[in-house]
mmCIF file of C-alpha atoms in Angstrom:
data_model
loop_
_atom_site.group_PDB
_atom_site.id
_atom_site.type_symbol
_atom_site.label_atom_id
_atom_site.label_comp_id
_atom_site.label_asym_id
_atom_site.label_seq_id
_atom_site.Cartn_x
_atom_site.Cartn_y
_atom_site.Cartn_z
ATOM 1 C CA MET A 1 36.829 31.307 98.083
ATOM 2 C CA ILE A 2 34.249 30.169 95.154
ATOM 3 C CA LEU A 3 31.602 29.561 97.768
ATOM 4 C CA LYS A 4 32.565 32.774 99.955
ATOM 5 C CA SER A 5 32.003 34.744 96.580
ATOM 6 C CA ILE A 6 28.698 32.929 96.006
ATOM 7 C CA LEU A 7 27.592 33.515 99.554
ATOM 8 C CA ALA A 8 28.839 37.061 99.154
ATOM 9 C CA ARG A 9 26.652 37.659 96.055
ATOM 10 C CA PHE A 10 23.533 36.426 97.401
ATOM 11 C CA LYS A 11 24.281 38.622 100.385
ATOM 12 C CA GLN A 12 24.909 41.618 98.217
ATOM 13 C CA GLY A 13 21.578 41.093 95.855
ATOM 14 C CA TYR A 14 21.298 42.565 92.757
ATOM 15 C CA ARG A 15 22.705 46.350 92.707
ATOM 16 C CA THR A 16 21.623 47.490 88.696
ATOM 17 C CA GLY A 17 19.101 49.964 89.067
ATOM 18 C CA THR A 18 15.756 48.924 87.106
ATOM 19 C CA PHE A 19 15.536 51.821 84.701
ATOM 20 C CA PRO A 20 14.657 51.976 81.907
ATOM 21 C CA THR A 21 11.245 51.293 83.336
ATOM 22 C CA LYS A 22 7.631 52.907 81.961
ATOM 23 C CA THR A 23 7.388 54.791 85.356
ATOM 24 C CA GLY A 24 10.843 56.357 84.624
ATOM 25 C CA PRO A 25 13.676 56.514 86.812
ATOM 26 C CA LYS A 26 13.957 57.793 90.512
ATOM 27 C CA LEU A 27 15.180 61.213 90.435
ATOM 28 C CA PRO A 28 16.485 63.703 93.555
ATOM 29 C CA PRO A 29 13.738 66.036 94.471
ATOM 30 C CA ALA A 30 16.063 68.737 93.070
ATOM 31 C CA PHE A 31 15.976 67.656 89.682
ATOM 32 C CA LYS A 32 15.118 70.180 87.284
ATOM 33 C CA GLY A 33 13.690 68.764 83.746
ATOM 34 C CA ARG A 34 12.625 70.225 80.384
ATOM 35 C CA PRO A 35 11.372 73.549 81.105
ATOM 36 C CA LYS A 36 8.139 74.922 80.568
ATOM 37 C CA LEU A 37 7.110 78.299 79.744
ATOM 38 C CA ASP A 38 3.392 79.959 80.423
ATOM 39 C CA ALA A 39 2.298 81.215 77.398
ATOM 40 C CA THR A 40 1.419 84.509 78.859
ATOM 41 C CA LEU A 41 5.140 85.273 79.663
ATOM 42 C CA THR A 42 5.754 88.512 78.616
ATOM 43 C CA ALA A 43 8.997 90.344 77.098
ATOM 44 C CA GLY A 44 9.130 92.415 80.252
ATOM 45 C CA GLU A 45 9.025 89.203 82.626
ATOM 46 C CA LEU A 46 11.458 87.848 80.306
ATOM 47 C CA ALA A 47 13.815 90.194 80.740
ATOM 48 C CA LYS A 48 13.650 90.353 84.396
ATOM 49 C CA ALA A 49 14.490 86.611 84.565
ATOM 50 C CA ALA A 50 17.196 86.828 82.144
ATOM 51 C CA GLU A 51 18.556 89.262 84.695
ATOM 52 C CA ALA A 52 18.904 86.279 87.024
ATOM 53 C CA CYS A 53 20.269 84.149 84.608
ATOM 54 C CA PRO A 54 24.246 83.340 84.733
ATOM 55 C CA CYS A 55 23.491 81.398 81.382
ATOM 56 C CA SER A 56 24.644 83.464 77.672
ATOM 57 C CA GLY A 57 21.213 83.980 75.969
ATOM 58 C CA CYS A 58 19.516 81.006 77.457
ATOM 59 C CA LEU A 59 16.223 83.217 77.535
ATOM 60 C CA ALA A 60 15.143 85.235 74.671
ATOM 61 C CA MET A 61 12.427 86.761 72.437
ATOM 62 C CA ARG A 62 12.619 84.358 69.101
ATOM 63 C CA ASP A 63 10.062 85.782 66.702
ATOM 64 C CA GLY A 64 8.136 87.639 68.970
ATOM 65 C CA VAL A 65 7.813 84.491 71.465
ATOM 66 C CA ALA A 66 9.238 83.957 74.603
ATOM 67 C CA SER A 67 11.616 80.687 74.624
ATOM 68 C CA LEU A 68 14.251 79.211 76.268
ATOM 69 C CA ASP A 69 17.264 77.667 75.203
ATOM 70 C CA MET A 70 18.412 74.324 76.673
ATOM 71 C CA GLY A 71 21.540 73.860 74.511
ATOM 72 C CA ARG A 72 22.688 77.455 76.538
ATOM 73 C CA CYS A 73 21.069 76.446 80.055
ATOM 74 C CA THR A 74 22.425 75.014 82.952
ATOM 75 C CA PHE A 75 19.227 74.277 84.616
ATOM 76 C CA CYS A 76 20.117 76.227 87.520
ATOM 77 C CA GLY A 77 16.595 77.329 88.012
ATOM 78 C CA ARG A 78 17.306 81.036 89.032
ATOM 79 C CA CYS A 79 14.746 82.441 86.120
ATOM 80 C CA ALA A 80 11.989 80.220 87.677
ATOM 81 C CA GLU A 81 12.956 81.972 91.052
ATOM 82 C CA VAL A 82 11.885 85.158 89.885
ATOM 83 C CA CYS A 83 9.566 84.541 87.471
ATOM 84 C CA SER A 84 6.243 81.905 88.337
ATOM 85 C CA LYS A 85 5.623 81.616 84.440
ATOM 86 C CA ILE A 86 9.042 79.649 84.102
ATOM 87 C CA GLN A 87 9.236 76.176 85.607
ATOM 88 C CA PHE A 88 11.001 73.240 85.516
ATOM 89 C CA THR A 89 9.513 69.893 85.086
ATOM 90 C CA LYS A 90 10.095 66.426 85.995
ATOM 91 C CA GLU A 91 10.865 65.591 82.080
ATOM 92 C CA TYR A 92 14.268 63.883 81.922
ATOM 93 C CA ARG A 93 13.929 62.816 78.712
ATOM 94 C CA LEU A 94 15.779 65.936 76.856
ATOM 95 C CA ALA A 95 17.837 64.833 74.508
ATOM 96 C CA VAL A 96 17.229 65.614 70.570
ATOM 97 C CA PHE A 97 18.643 65.087 67.053
ATOM 98 C CA ASP A 98 17.732 68.572 65.367
ATOM 99 C CA ARG A 99 19.559 71.807 67.572
ATOM 100 C CA LYS A 100 16.521 73.767 66.921
ATOM 101 C CA ASP A 101 14.196 71.449 68.895
ATOM 102 C CA LEU A 102 16.560 72.768 71.664
ATOM 103 C CA ILE A 103 14.346 75.703 72.010
ATOM 104 C CA VAL A 104 11.485 75.708 74.541
ATOM 105 C CA LYS A 105 8.736 78.001 73.380
ATOM 106 C CA ALA A 106 6.070 79.531 75.676
ATOM 107 C CA GLY A 107 2.556 77.998 75.253
ATOM 108 C CA GLU A 108 3.967 74.731 73.563
ATOM 109 C CA GLY A 109 1.751 71.553 74.560
ATOM 110 C CA GLU A 110 2.523 68.079 75.317
ATOM 111 C CA TYR A 111 5.955 67.216 74.903
ATOM 112 C CA THR A 112 6.930 63.844 72.899
ATOM 113 C CA PRO A 113 10.749 63.071 72.567
ATOM 114 C CA PRO A 114 11.555 62.769 68.886
ATOM 115 C CA ALA A 115 12.521 60.230 67.357
ATOM 116 C CA ASN A 116 16.123 59.198 65.410
ATOM 117 C CA PRO A 117 15.749 60.608 61.917
ATOM 118 C CA LYS A 118 18.718 58.638 61.278
ATOM 119 C CA ALA A 119 17.043 55.350 62.443
ATOM 120 C CA GLY A 120 17.810 53.609 59.426
ATOM 121 C CA GLU A 121 21.492 54.280 59.461
ATOM 122 C CA VAL A 122 22.143 53.040 63.396
ATOM 123 C CA LYS A 123 19.854 50.290 63.319
ATOM 124 C CA PHE A 124 23.648 48.037 62.857
ATOM 125 C CA LEU A 125 23.872 49.655 66.406
ATOM 126 C CA LYS A 126 21.115 48.641 68.113
ATOM 127 C CA ARG A 127 23.297 45.296 70.043
ATOM 128 C CA SER A 128 26.729 46.931 69.866
ATOM 129 C CA PHE A 129 27.366 50.852 70.321
ATOM 130 C CA GLN A 130 30.950 51.653 70.906
ATOM 131 C CA LEU A 131 31.521 54.970 72.441
ATOM 132 C CA ARG A 132 35.010 57.628 72.422
ATOM 133 C CA GLU A 133 34.290 59.951 75.049
ATOM 134 C CA VAL A 134 36.744 63.267 74.384
ATOM 135 C CA SER A 135 36.240 65.643 77.426
ATOM 136 C CA ALA A 136 37.379 68.933 75.225
ATOM 137 C CA GLY A 137 38.163 71.237 78.447
ATOM 138 C CA GLY A 138 35.394 70.757 80.362
ATOM 139 C CA CYS A 139 35.095 71.156 84.211
ATOM 140 C CA GLY A 140 34.463 67.766 84.480
ATOM 141 C CA ALA A 141 31.218 67.650 85.875
ATOM 142 C CA CYS A 142 29.580 66.146 82.398
ATOM 143 C CA GLU A 143 32.740 63.360 82.502
ATOM 144 C CA LEU A 144 32.012 62.550 85.700
ATOM 145 C CA ASP A 145 28.024 61.968 85.218
ATOM 146 C CA PHE A 146 28.683 60.131 82.176
ATOM 147 C CA ASN A 147 31.086 57.863 83.466
ATOM 148 C CA VAL A 148 28.523 56.621 86.622
ATOM 149 C CA LEU A 149 27.034 54.560 83.606
ATOM 150 C CA GLY A 150 29.668 52.302 83.855
ATOM 151 C CA THR A 151 29.390 51.389 87.260
ATOM 152 C CA LEU A 152 27.366 48.459 88.757
ATOM 153 C CA ALA A 153 23.795 50.813 89.288
ATOM 154 C CA TRP A 154 23.692 51.662 85.845
ATOM 155 C CA ASP A 155 25.740 48.828 83.851
ATOM 156 C CA LEU A 156 25.956 50.369 80.650
ATOM 157 C CA GLY A 157 27.158 47.419 79.206
ATOM 158 C CA ARG A 158 23.857 45.078 79.830
ATOM 159 C CA PHE A 159 22.490 47.524 76.605
ATOM 160 C CA GLY A 160 25.904 46.405 74.589
ATOM 161 C CA MET A 161 27.439 49.995 74.718
ATOM 162 C CA LYS A 162 31.003 50.607 76.100
ATOM 163 C CA VAL A 163 33.216 53.481 75.989
ATOM 164 C CA VAL A 164 36.553 52.579 73.982
ATOM 165 C CA ALA A 165 39.925 53.695 74.601
ATOM 166 C CA SER A 166 40.566 54.492 70.818
ATOM 167 C CA PRO A 167 38.451 56.080 68.348
ATOM 168 C CA ARG A 168 39.147 53.452 65.598
ATOM 169 C CA HIS A 169 36.785 51.116 67.426
ATOM 170 C CA ALA A 170 34.175 53.827 68.369
ATOM 171 C CA ASP A 171 30.829 54.562 66.696
ATOM 172 C CA ALA A 172 30.405 57.555 67.716
ATOM 173 C CA VAL A 173 32.502 60.299 69.671
ATOM 174 C CA TYR A 174 31.049 61.577 72.814
ATOM 175 C CA VAL A 175 31.772 65.264 73.439
ATOM 176 C CA THR A 176 31.837 67.057 76.722
ATOM 177 C CA GLY A 177 32.998 70.700 77.381
ATOM 178 C CA PRO A 178 33.373 73.601 75.397
ATOM 179 C CA VAL A 179 36.010 72.484 73.262
ATOM 180 C CA SER A 180 39.138 74.600 74.168
ATOM 181 C CA LYS A 181 41.367 75.836 71.315
ATOM 182 C CA ASN A 182 43.882 73.641 73.215
ATOM 183 C CA MET A 183 41.801 70.316 72.804
ATOM 184 C CA ALA A 184 40.356 71.532 69.453
ATOM 185 C CA LEU A 185 43.114 69.621 67.039
ATOM 186 C CA ALA A 186 42.780 66.644 69.441
ATOM 187 C CA LEU A 187 39.044 66.040 69.027
ATOM 188 C CA GLU A 188 39.248 66.581 65.182
ATOM 189 C CA LYS A 189 41.770 64.121 65.260
ATOM 190 C CA THR A 190 39.790 61.899 66.974
ATOM 191 C CA HIS A 191 36.876 62.076 64.418
ATOM 192 C CA ALA A 192 39.219 61.953 61.658
ATOM 193 C CA ALA A 193 40.600 58.078 63.300
ATOM 194 C CA MET A 194 36.901 56.763 63.409
ATOM 195 C CA ALA A 195 35.492 54.560 60.587
ATOM 196 C CA GLU A 196 32.629 55.098 58.241
ATOM 197 C CA PRO A 197 29.832 55.721 59.267
ATOM 198 C CA LYS A 198 30.946 57.508 62.295
ATOM 199 C CA PHE A 199 28.378 59.570 64.657
ATOM 200 C CA VAL A 200 29.020 62.678 66.789
ATOM 201 C CA ILE A 201 27.154 63.242 70.132
ATOM 202 C CA ALA A 202 27.477 66.744 72.017
ATOM 203 C CA ALA A 203 26.404 66.360 75.897
ATOM 204 C CA GLY A 204 25.967 68.831 78.369
ATOM 205 C CA ALA A 205 25.910 72.882 77.564
ATOM 206 C CA CYS A 206 29.196 73.510 76.834
ATOM 207 C CA ALA A 207 29.749 71.087 74.006
ATOM 208 C CA ILE A 208 26.672 72.082 72.508
ATOM 209 C CA SER A 209 27.164 76.137 72.725
ATOM 210 C CA GLY A 210 29.694 76.578 75.097
ATOM 211 C CA GLY A 211 27.452 76.795 78.283
ATOM 212 C CA LEU A 212 28.828 79.617 80.918
ATOM 213 C CA TYR A 213 32.315 79.677 78.917
ATOM 214 C CA ALA A 214 30.627 80.742 75.505
ATOM 215 C CA GLY A 215 32.232 83.955 73.847
ATOM 216 C CA SER A 216 35.419 83.063 75.497
ATOM 217 C CA GLU A 217 38.675 83.888 73.208
ATOM 218 C CA ASP A 218 39.828 80.231 74.809
ATOM 219 C CA VAL A 219 37.386 77.974 73.872
ATOM 220 C CA GLU A 220 35.458 77.410 70.253
ATOM 221 C CA ASP A 221 31.931 77.551 71.772
ATOM 222 C CA GLY A 222 30.992 73.968 71.338
ATOM 223 C CA THR A 223 31.648 71.244 68.763
ATOM 224 C CA ALA A 224 30.219 73.404 66.005
ATOM 225 C CA LYS A 225 33.563 74.875 64.670
ATOM 226 C CA THR A 226 35.485 71.737 65.386
ATOM 227 C CA LEU A 227 33.163 68.722 64.129
ATOM 228 C CA PRO A 228 29.917 68.204 61.429
ATOM 229 C CA GLU A 229 27.186 68.911 63.220
ATOM 230 C CA PRO A 230 25.971 66.631 65.980
ATOM 231 C CA ASP A 231 23.541 63.635 65.268
ATOM 232 C CA LEU A 232 22.739 63.878 69.292
ATOM 233 C CA PHE A 233 22.618 66.648 71.310
ATOM 234 C CA ILE A 234 22.007 66.083 75.277
ATOM 235 C CA PRO A 235 21.224 69.206 77.251
ATOM 236 C CA GLY A 236 22.201 69.606 80.816
ATOM 237 C CA CYS A 237 24.852 70.937 83.401
ATOM 238 C CA PRO A 238 25.616 68.574 83.467
ATOM 239 C CA PRO A 239 23.127 65.722 81.848
ATOM 240 C CA HIS A 240 21.608 63.478 84.423
ATOM 241 C CA PRO A 241 22.770 59.611 84.158
ATOM 242 C CA SER A 242 19.108 58.534 83.125
ATOM 243 C CA THR A 243 19.032 61.586 80.769
ATOM 244 C CA ALA A 244 22.220 60.512 78.969
ATOM 245 C CA LEU A 245 21.557 56.572 79.050
ATOM 246 C CA GLU A 246 17.773 57.470 77.856
ATOM 247 C CA ALA A 247 19.568 59.618 75.130
ATOM 248 C CA LEU A 248 21.861 57.106 74.105
ATOM 249 C CA LEU A 249 18.937 54.103 73.806
ATOM 250 C CA ARG A 250 16.714 56.290 71.881
ATOM 251 C CA PHE A 251 19.644 56.969 69.482
ATOM 252 C CA VAL A 252 20.030 53.183 68.331
ATOM 253 C CA GLY A 253 16.206 52.389 68.641
ATOM 254 C CA ARG A 254 16.213 50.713 71.867
ATOM 255 C CA SER A 255 13.979 51.450 74.666
ATOM 256 C CA SER A 256 15.188 48.604 77.395
ATOM 257 C CA CYS A 257 17.749 45.717 77.397
#
């Protein structure tokens, strides 16, 4: 039996992907990453694009400048279809540590992913980072794409990261979904059961702002009303696995295994 297992391993080869690498992950052709707004984008053109957008207030004039809120965006690309001055790049490093940094403004220069301002507080997580995932009323997409990181293809464990069953063993709560009123108390209790220091990660448009459910009487429009301000925001609908993994690595101050 042992010999058969060894032969099977040789036949199958190494199945885990090479990400992270300097060249970045291999993304699907339809992947839509960080948006880019032309500096000449007018209020009228933005309004036309907003009419085609199913999101809640993702496109707006803020302080007189056309902008797109990645915290509300579902990355459907409909705005780009009707307005050539809005583009979605292949930049997958979308996570930020401050809510305001999710606002992409027209005419912005070259993008550099921000470093964690709490790097000193999380350095102890560099080799061991335990996450408690809570699906707070989501559709299941964010949960599925996060769970993919536990498969052989991504192997989250090689970075010392894993999802734990109890919040008492967790360093951070990984929240998905718009936080339905039925899940708000459970989420609050999960966070309360965690030992200090503890961190909050809002993953996906729903967890950040309520997403497509924003404004519904049945949801809390994200984590803001239930938990402290998130320490990490991972936009997307859902966030691509490479986006989520890169975000977690940057959060603990790592770039590779």
